[in-house]
Amino acid sequence: MQSRLHAHIGTIRQLEILLAVHDKGGINEAAKALFLTQPTVSIQMKKLADAVGEPIYRLSNRKLVFTDVGLEMVKTAVEVLDSFARLDMSLGNLRECKTGTLRIAVVTTSKYFIPHLLGPFCEQFPEIDIQLNVGNREQTIERLKQGIDDFYVFSHPPIDADFNSIELLQNPLVAIAHQDHPLAKQPHVSLTQLCQAPFLIRETGSGTRHAIEGFFKEHDVTPNVKMTIESNEAIKHCVMAKLGISILSAHTLTYGGQHGLVRLPVSALPINAKWFFVWSKSKRQTLIADQFLNHVQTNGKQLLEDELQRNGIDT
């Protein structure tokens, strides 16, 4: 017998609200993003839960956590809304205006150069909308597994996900210190000296930390970790405040500004990480996503390399 679940689940708008609650992490945040009242969003979520006869989410330590049923609904909502998006883009393509939405999720450090990839593409297709989600590695991996976005950018893609990828750029990780730090005045800095100084490191799960821990393990040394910080910008400000030294992507200095920071001349550095452009094998690409992938593989990659070289980063 044909399923009649769709007759109970409700409207496309309810699915949009469901995705907003999931992506924003709460009822209030989703209401603000959709310009709706909090009660309106709550009512629509309750209707969806009643329709499937199971809770969609629960509260844990005052944080909204989606149930397995809720996550399955999110996955289906993405597929349904993408179908309408593909129809919209197909019709737009027939009208030769390439309308639609391109969804990209990137890890935090790549936010510095991704706009330089998007800029020329948006000039070519000015009618499209861009949804750019910036999160840590674990958050971006979760979005990849759920197939929420068209493309993803990682420095260390997951090994257990079904995806295609291409190498996008070099991602050199360099040691940084305040310009007045004693190590900044030395012509050469050893790994031993680096590890003796108070060290600031990204949180567990970040791609930068993953690369740094592999580097220290390879060289059989242990840093003197004094602070764990969940943001590249926060690490930079802590280094500027003379709280310690760190290892960060050279992109954070080039595009984010150096403000009294210097690269330490450590012979074993930089760590030669890479950026990867990733997309799900199982997710059917929209027309505009196909256009963007072609842009990345042709002009986009070269444009990024040229931009980084102009800013002093070796690619």
Short mmCIF file of C-alpha atoms in Angstrom, two decimals:
data_model
loop_
_atom_site.label_atom_id
_atom_site.label_comp_id
_atom_site.label_asym_id
_atom_site.label_seq_id
_atom_site.Cartn_x
_atom_site.Cartn_y
_atom_site.Cartn_z
CA MET A 1 0.00 0.00 0.00
CA GLN A 2 1.28 3.46 -0.89
CA SER A 3 2.42 5.48 2.14
CA ARG A 4 0.18 8.38 3.12
CA LEU A 5 2.66 9.90 5.55
CA HIS A 6 3.11 12.88 3.25
CA ALA A 7 -0.57 13.71 3.73
CA HIS A 8 0.05 14.23 7.44
CA ILE A 9 3.48 15.81 7.55
CA GLY A 10 2.21 19.14 6.26
CA THR A 11 3.45 21.98 4.16
CA ILE A 12 6.74 22.93 2.54
CA ARG A 13 6.87 25.85 4.98
CA GLN A 14 6.86 23.40 7.90
CA LEU A 15 9.85 21.62 6.40
CA GLU A 16 11.65 24.96 6.03
CA ILE A 17 10.94 25.68 9.69
CA LEU A 18 12.21 22.21 10.64
CA LEU A 19 15.52 22.85 8.85
CA ALA A 20 15.85 26.30 10.41
CA VAL A 21 15.39 24.88 13.92
CA HIS A 22 17.97 22.17 13.19
CA ASP A 23 20.54 24.49 11.60
CA LYS A 24 20.15 27.32 14.12
CA GLY A 25 20.07 24.99 17.12
CA GLY A 26 16.91 26.32 18.74
CA ILE A 27 13.36 27.63 18.44
CA ASN A 28 14.17 31.27 19.19
CA GLU A 29 17.11 31.37 16.77
CA ALA A 30 15.01 29.80 14.00
CA ALA A 31 12.17 32.26 14.63
CA LYS A 32 14.55 35.20 14.28
CA ALA A 33 16.09 33.81 11.08
CA LEU A 34 12.64 33.23 9.52
CA PHE A 35 11.10 36.47 10.86
CA LEU A 36 8.44 34.49 12.70
CA THR A 37 7.30 34.52 16.30
CA GLN A 38 8.59 31.89 18.71
CA PRO A 39 5.08 30.47 19.35
CA THR A 40 4.53 30.06 15.59
CA VAL A 41 7.70 28.00 15.21
CA SER A 42 6.88 25.92 18.31
CA ILE A 43 3.37 25.16 17.04
CA GLN A 44 4.63 24.04 13.62
CA MET A 45 7.25 21.77 15.20
CA LYS A 46 4.58 20.24 17.44
CA LYS A 47 2.37 19.58 14.42
CA LEU A 48 5.24 17.75 12.72
CA ALA A 49 5.89 15.67 15.84
CA ASP A 50 2.19 14.83 16.11
CA ALA A 51 2.13 13.83 12.44
CA VAL A 52 4.86 11.20 12.86
CA GLY A 53 3.80 10.24 16.37
CA GLU A 54 7.32 10.60 17.76
CA PRO A 55 9.33 13.43 19.40
CA ILE A 56 11.49 15.31 16.93
CA TYR A 57 13.86 16.72 19.52
CA ARG A 58 14.50 16.80 23.24
CA LEU A 59 16.21 19.18 25.64
CA SER A 60 19.52 18.12 27.20
CA ASN A 61 21.26 20.57 29.54
CA ARG A 62 19.04 23.31 28.11
CA LYS A 63 20.26 22.45 24.61
CA LEU A 64 17.98 21.24 21.82
CA VAL A 65 19.05 17.78 20.57
CA PHE A 66 17.32 16.11 17.60
CA THR A 67 16.16 12.51 17.99
CA ASP A 68 16.86 9.83 15.37
CA VAL A 69 13.33 10.41 14.04
CA GLY A 70 13.99 14.14 13.87
CA LEU A 71 17.31 13.67 12.04
CA GLU A 72 15.60 11.38 9.51
CA MET A 73 12.97 14.07 8.94
CA VAL A 74 15.72 16.67 8.47
CA LYS A 75 17.37 14.46 5.86
CA THR A 76 14.08 14.04 3.99
CA ALA A 77 13.30 17.76 4.28
CA VAL A 78 16.64 18.56 2.64
CA GLU A 79 15.83 16.18 -0.22
CA VAL A 80 12.31 17.59 -0.70
CA LEU A 81 13.42 21.22 -0.63
CA ASP A 82 16.35 20.44 -2.92
CA SER A 83 13.89 18.95 -5.42
CA PHE A 84 12.01 22.23 -5.50
CA ALA A 85 15.31 24.12 -5.72
CA ARG A 86 16.34 22.00 -8.72
CA LEU A 87 12.99 22.69 -10.37
CA ASP A 88 13.43 26.41 -9.72
CA MET A 89 16.94 26.37 -11.17
CA SER A 90 15.85 24.27 -14.15
CA LEU A 91 13.15 26.78 -14.99
CA GLY A 92 15.60 29.60 -14.38
CA ASN A 93 18.13 27.94 -16.63
CA LEU A 94 15.50 27.70 -19.35
CA ARG A 95 14.98 31.44 -18.93
CA GLU A 96 18.77 31.87 -19.16
CA CYS A 97 19.03 33.55 -15.77
CA LYS A 98 20.65 30.78 -13.64
CA THR A 99 18.70 31.48 -10.45
CA GLY A 100 18.88 29.33 -7.35
CA THR A 101 20.74 28.76 -4.09
CA LEU A 102 24.26 27.41 -3.60
CA ARG A 103 24.90 25.91 -0.16
CA ILE A 104 28.48 25.62 1.11
CA ALA A 105 29.71 24.53 4.55
CA VAL A 106 33.33 25.24 5.48
CA VAL A 107 35.55 24.76 8.51
CA THR A 108 36.44 27.98 10.32
CA THR A 109 39.96 28.58 8.99
CA SER A 110 38.87 28.38 5.34
CA LYS A 111 36.51 31.33 5.81
CA TYR A 112 39.46 33.60 5.05
CA PHE A 113 39.87 32.53 1.43
CA ILE A 114 36.48 31.08 0.40
CA PRO A 115 35.04 34.58 -0.37
CA HIS A 116 37.78 34.94 -3.01
CA LEU A 117 36.47 31.76 -4.62
CA LEU A 118 32.84 32.89 -4.47
CA GLY A 119 33.36 36.47 -5.68
CA PRO A 120 34.10 35.80 -9.38
CA PHE A 121 31.36 33.14 -9.52
CA CYS A 122 28.74 35.54 -8.14
CA GLU A 123 29.81 38.13 -10.69
CA GLN A 124 29.12 35.58 -13.42
CA PHE A 125 25.77 34.54 -11.90
CA PRO A 126 24.49 37.61 -10.02
CA GLU A 127 20.97 36.20 -9.54
CA ILE A 128 21.96 33.25 -7.35
CA ASP A 129 21.83 33.18 -3.53
CA ILE A 130 24.69 31.87 -1.40
CA GLN A 131 24.22 30.11 1.95
CA LEU A 132 27.64 29.88 3.61
CA ASN A 133 27.83 27.91 6.87
CA VAL A 134 31.02 28.26 8.94
CA GLY A 135 31.59 25.70 11.71
CA ASN A 136 34.23 23.53 13.30
CA ARG A 137 35.32 20.25 11.74
CA GLU A 138 32.85 18.06 13.65
CA GLN A 139 29.89 20.31 12.78
CA THR A 140 30.87 20.36 9.10
CA ILE A 141 31.31 16.58 9.02
CA GLU A 142 27.81 16.18 10.46
CA ARG A 143 26.39 18.41 7.71
CA LEU A 144 28.23 16.32 5.10
CA LYS A 145 26.80 13.08 6.50
CA GLN A 146 23.28 14.54 6.43
CA GLY A 147 23.74 15.92 2.90
CA ILE A 148 22.60 19.41 3.87
CA ASP A 149 24.93 21.38 1.59
CA ASP A 150 26.17 21.20 -1.99
CA PHE A 151 29.87 21.46 -1.12
CA TYR A 152 32.21 21.37 1.86
CA VAL A 153 35.75 22.56 2.52
CA PHE A 154 38.05 20.64 4.91
CA SER A 155 41.72 20.53 5.73
CA HIS A 156 41.24 16.91 6.90
CA PRO A 157 38.12 15.30 5.36
CA PRO A 158 36.53 12.41 7.30
CA ILE A 159 37.60 8.93 6.29
CA ASP A 160 34.23 7.28 6.95
CA ALA A 161 31.99 9.37 4.68
CA ASP A 162 30.93 8.65 1.10
CA PHE A 163 32.20 11.64 -0.85
CA ASN A 164 34.19 12.92 -3.82
CA SER A 165 37.00 15.40 -3.29
CA ILE A 166 39.63 17.42 -5.09
CA GLU A 167 42.70 19.09 -3.66
CA LEU A 168 42.05 22.81 -3.54
CA LEU A 169 45.07 24.56 -1.97
CA GLN A 170 48.09 24.19 0.23
CA ASN A 171 47.37 25.00 3.89
CA PRO A 172 50.74 25.72 5.53
CA LEU A 173 50.59 25.76 9.33
CA VAL A 174 53.14 28.12 10.88
CA ALA A 175 54.28 29.00 14.40
CA ILE A 176 53.36 32.49 15.58
CA ALA A 177 54.34 34.67 18.52
CA HIS A 178 54.10 38.27 19.66
CA GLN A 179 56.81 40.38 18.06
CA ASP A 180 58.28 41.04 21.53
CA HIS A 181 58.43 37.35 22.50
CA PRO A 182 62.01 36.16 23.22
CA LEU A 183 61.76 33.47 20.53
CA ALA A 184 60.80 36.09 17.93
CA LYS A 185 64.24 37.67 18.30
CA GLN A 186 66.15 34.47 17.52
CA PRO A 187 67.36 33.61 13.98
CA HIS A 188 66.44 29.95 14.52
CA VAL A 189 63.99 28.23 16.88
CA SER A 190 64.24 24.53 17.71
CA LEU A 191 61.28 22.24 18.39
CA THR A 192 62.52 21.90 21.97
CA GLN A 193 62.36 25.68 22.45
CA LEU A 194 58.93 25.76 20.81
CA CYS A 195 57.62 23.06 23.16
CA GLN A 196 59.00 24.74 26.28
CA ALA A 197 57.06 27.96 25.69
CA PRO A 198 53.41 28.25 26.83
CA PHE A 199 51.40 26.88 23.90
CA LEU A 200 47.86 27.79 22.79
CA ILE A 201 45.97 25.11 20.84
CA ARG A 202 42.64 24.68 19.05
CA GLU A 203 39.90 22.51 20.54
CA THR A 204 39.71 18.73 20.10
CA GLY A 205 38.05 17.93 16.77
CA SER A 206 39.40 20.89 14.81
CA GLY A 207 41.38 20.17 11.65
CA THR A 208 44.23 22.43 12.78
CA ARG A 209 44.61 20.54 16.06
CA HIS A 210 44.47 17.22 14.21
CA ALA A 211 47.43 18.29 12.05
CA ILE A 212 49.40 19.77 14.98
CA GLU A 213 49.01 16.66 17.13
CA GLY A 214 50.18 14.49 14.22
CA PHE A 215 53.19 16.76 13.75
CA PHE A 216 54.25 16.62 17.41
CA LYS A 217 53.73 12.84 17.51
CA GLU A 218 55.84 12.39 14.38
CA HIS A 219 58.69 14.38 15.96
CA ASP A 220 58.23 12.69 19.38
CA VAL A 221 57.82 15.96 21.28
CA THR A 222 55.12 17.34 23.57
CA PRO A 223 54.06 21.01 23.65
CA ASN A 224 53.57 22.91 26.90
CA VAL A 225 49.81 23.42 26.37
CA LYS A 226 48.47 26.21 28.58
CA MET A 227 45.15 27.06 26.90
CA THR A 228 42.66 25.33 24.61
CA ILE A 229 40.74 27.83 22.50
CA GLU A 230 37.85 27.29 20.04
CA SER A 231 38.66 30.08 17.58
CA ASN A 232 41.60 31.11 15.42
CA GLU A 233 40.80 34.75 16.05
CA ALA A 234 40.74 34.18 19.81
CA ILE A 235 44.11 32.42 19.62
CA LYS A 236 45.56 35.35 17.67
CA HIS A 237 44.32 37.83 20.28
CA CYS A 238 45.73 35.69 23.09
CA VAL A 239 49.10 35.60 21.33
CA MET A 240 48.88 39.37 20.87
CA ALA A 241 48.23 39.60 24.62
CA LYS A 242 51.49 37.67 25.21
CA LEU A 243 49.71 34.66 26.73
CA GLY A 244 51.70 32.19 24.68
CA ILE A 245 52.65 31.02 21.19
CA SER A 246 50.71 28.87 18.75
CA ILE A 247 50.61 27.15 15.37
CA LEU A 248 47.95 28.37 12.94
CA SER A 249 47.20 28.33 9.23
CA ALA A 250 49.16 31.00 7.36
CA HIS A 251 45.80 32.05 5.88
CA THR A 252 44.67 33.39 9.26
CA LEU A 253 47.58 35.83 9.21
CA THR A 254 47.37 36.84 5.57
CA TYR A 255 43.64 37.57 5.44
CA GLY A 256 42.94 38.15 9.12
CA GLY A 257 45.77 40.60 9.73
CA GLN A 258 48.94 40.15 11.77
CA HIS A 259 48.69 43.02 14.30
CA GLY A 260 52.10 42.64 15.92
CA LEU A 261 52.37 38.90 15.30
CA VAL A 262 55.40 37.28 13.68
CA ARG A 263 56.17 33.86 12.25
CA LEU A 264 58.76 31.98 14.25
CA PRO A 265 61.71 30.55 12.25
CA VAL A 266 61.20 26.91 13.22
CA SER A 267 63.16 24.68 10.84
CA ALA A 268 60.67 21.78 11.04
CA LEU A 269 57.78 24.06 10.03
CA PRO A 270 55.51 24.73 8.23
CA ILE A 271 53.26 21.70 8.55
CA ASN A 272 52.28 21.01 4.95
CA ALA A 273 48.54 20.49 5.26
CA LYS A 274 46.09 20.90 2.37
CA TRP A 275 42.59 22.16 1.72
CA PHE A 276 40.08 19.83 0.06
CA PHE A 277 36.87 20.63 -1.82
CA VAL A 278 34.33 17.91 -1.01
CA TRP A 279 30.84 16.85 -2.15
CA SER A 280 28.62 13.89 -1.36
CA LYS A 281 28.47 11.02 -3.85
CA SER A 282 24.84 10.27 -2.99
CA LYS A 283 23.51 13.84 -3.27
CA ARG A 284 22.26 14.81 -6.70
CA GLN A 285 23.84 18.09 -7.75
CA THR A 286 21.75 21.05 -8.80
CA LEU A 287 22.47 22.91 -12.01
CA ILE A 288 24.07 25.81 -10.17
CA ALA A 289 26.18 23.37 -8.11
CA ASP A 290 27.43 21.81 -11.35
CA GLN A 291 28.35 25.28 -12.58
CA PHE A 292 30.21 26.06 -9.36
CA LEU A 293 32.13 22.77 -9.41
CA ASN A 294 33.23 23.57 -12.96
CA HIS A 295 34.29 27.05 -11.76
CA VAL A 296 36.37 25.53 -8.93
CA GLN A 297 38.05 22.99 -11.18
CA THR A 298 38.95 25.55 -13.84
CA ASN A 299 39.27 29.25 -13.02
CA GLY A 300 38.54 29.19 -9.28
CA LYS A 301 41.50 27.12 -8.10
CA GLN A 302 43.95 29.19 -10.15
CA LEU A 303 42.41 32.46 -8.93
CA LEU A 304 42.90 31.36 -5.32
CA GLU A 305 46.50 30.33 -5.90
CA ASP A 306 47.27 33.67 -7.55
CA GLU A 307 45.60 35.57 -4.67
CA LEU A 308 47.56 33.66 -2.02
CA GLN A 309 50.86 34.16 -3.82
CA ARG A 310 50.18 37.90 -3.99
CA ASN A 311 49.76 37.76 -0.20
CA GLY A 312 52.99 35.89 0.38
CA ILE A 313 51.69 32.35 0.86
CA ASP A 314 53.40 29.59 -1.12
CA THR A 315 50.92 27.33 -2.92
#
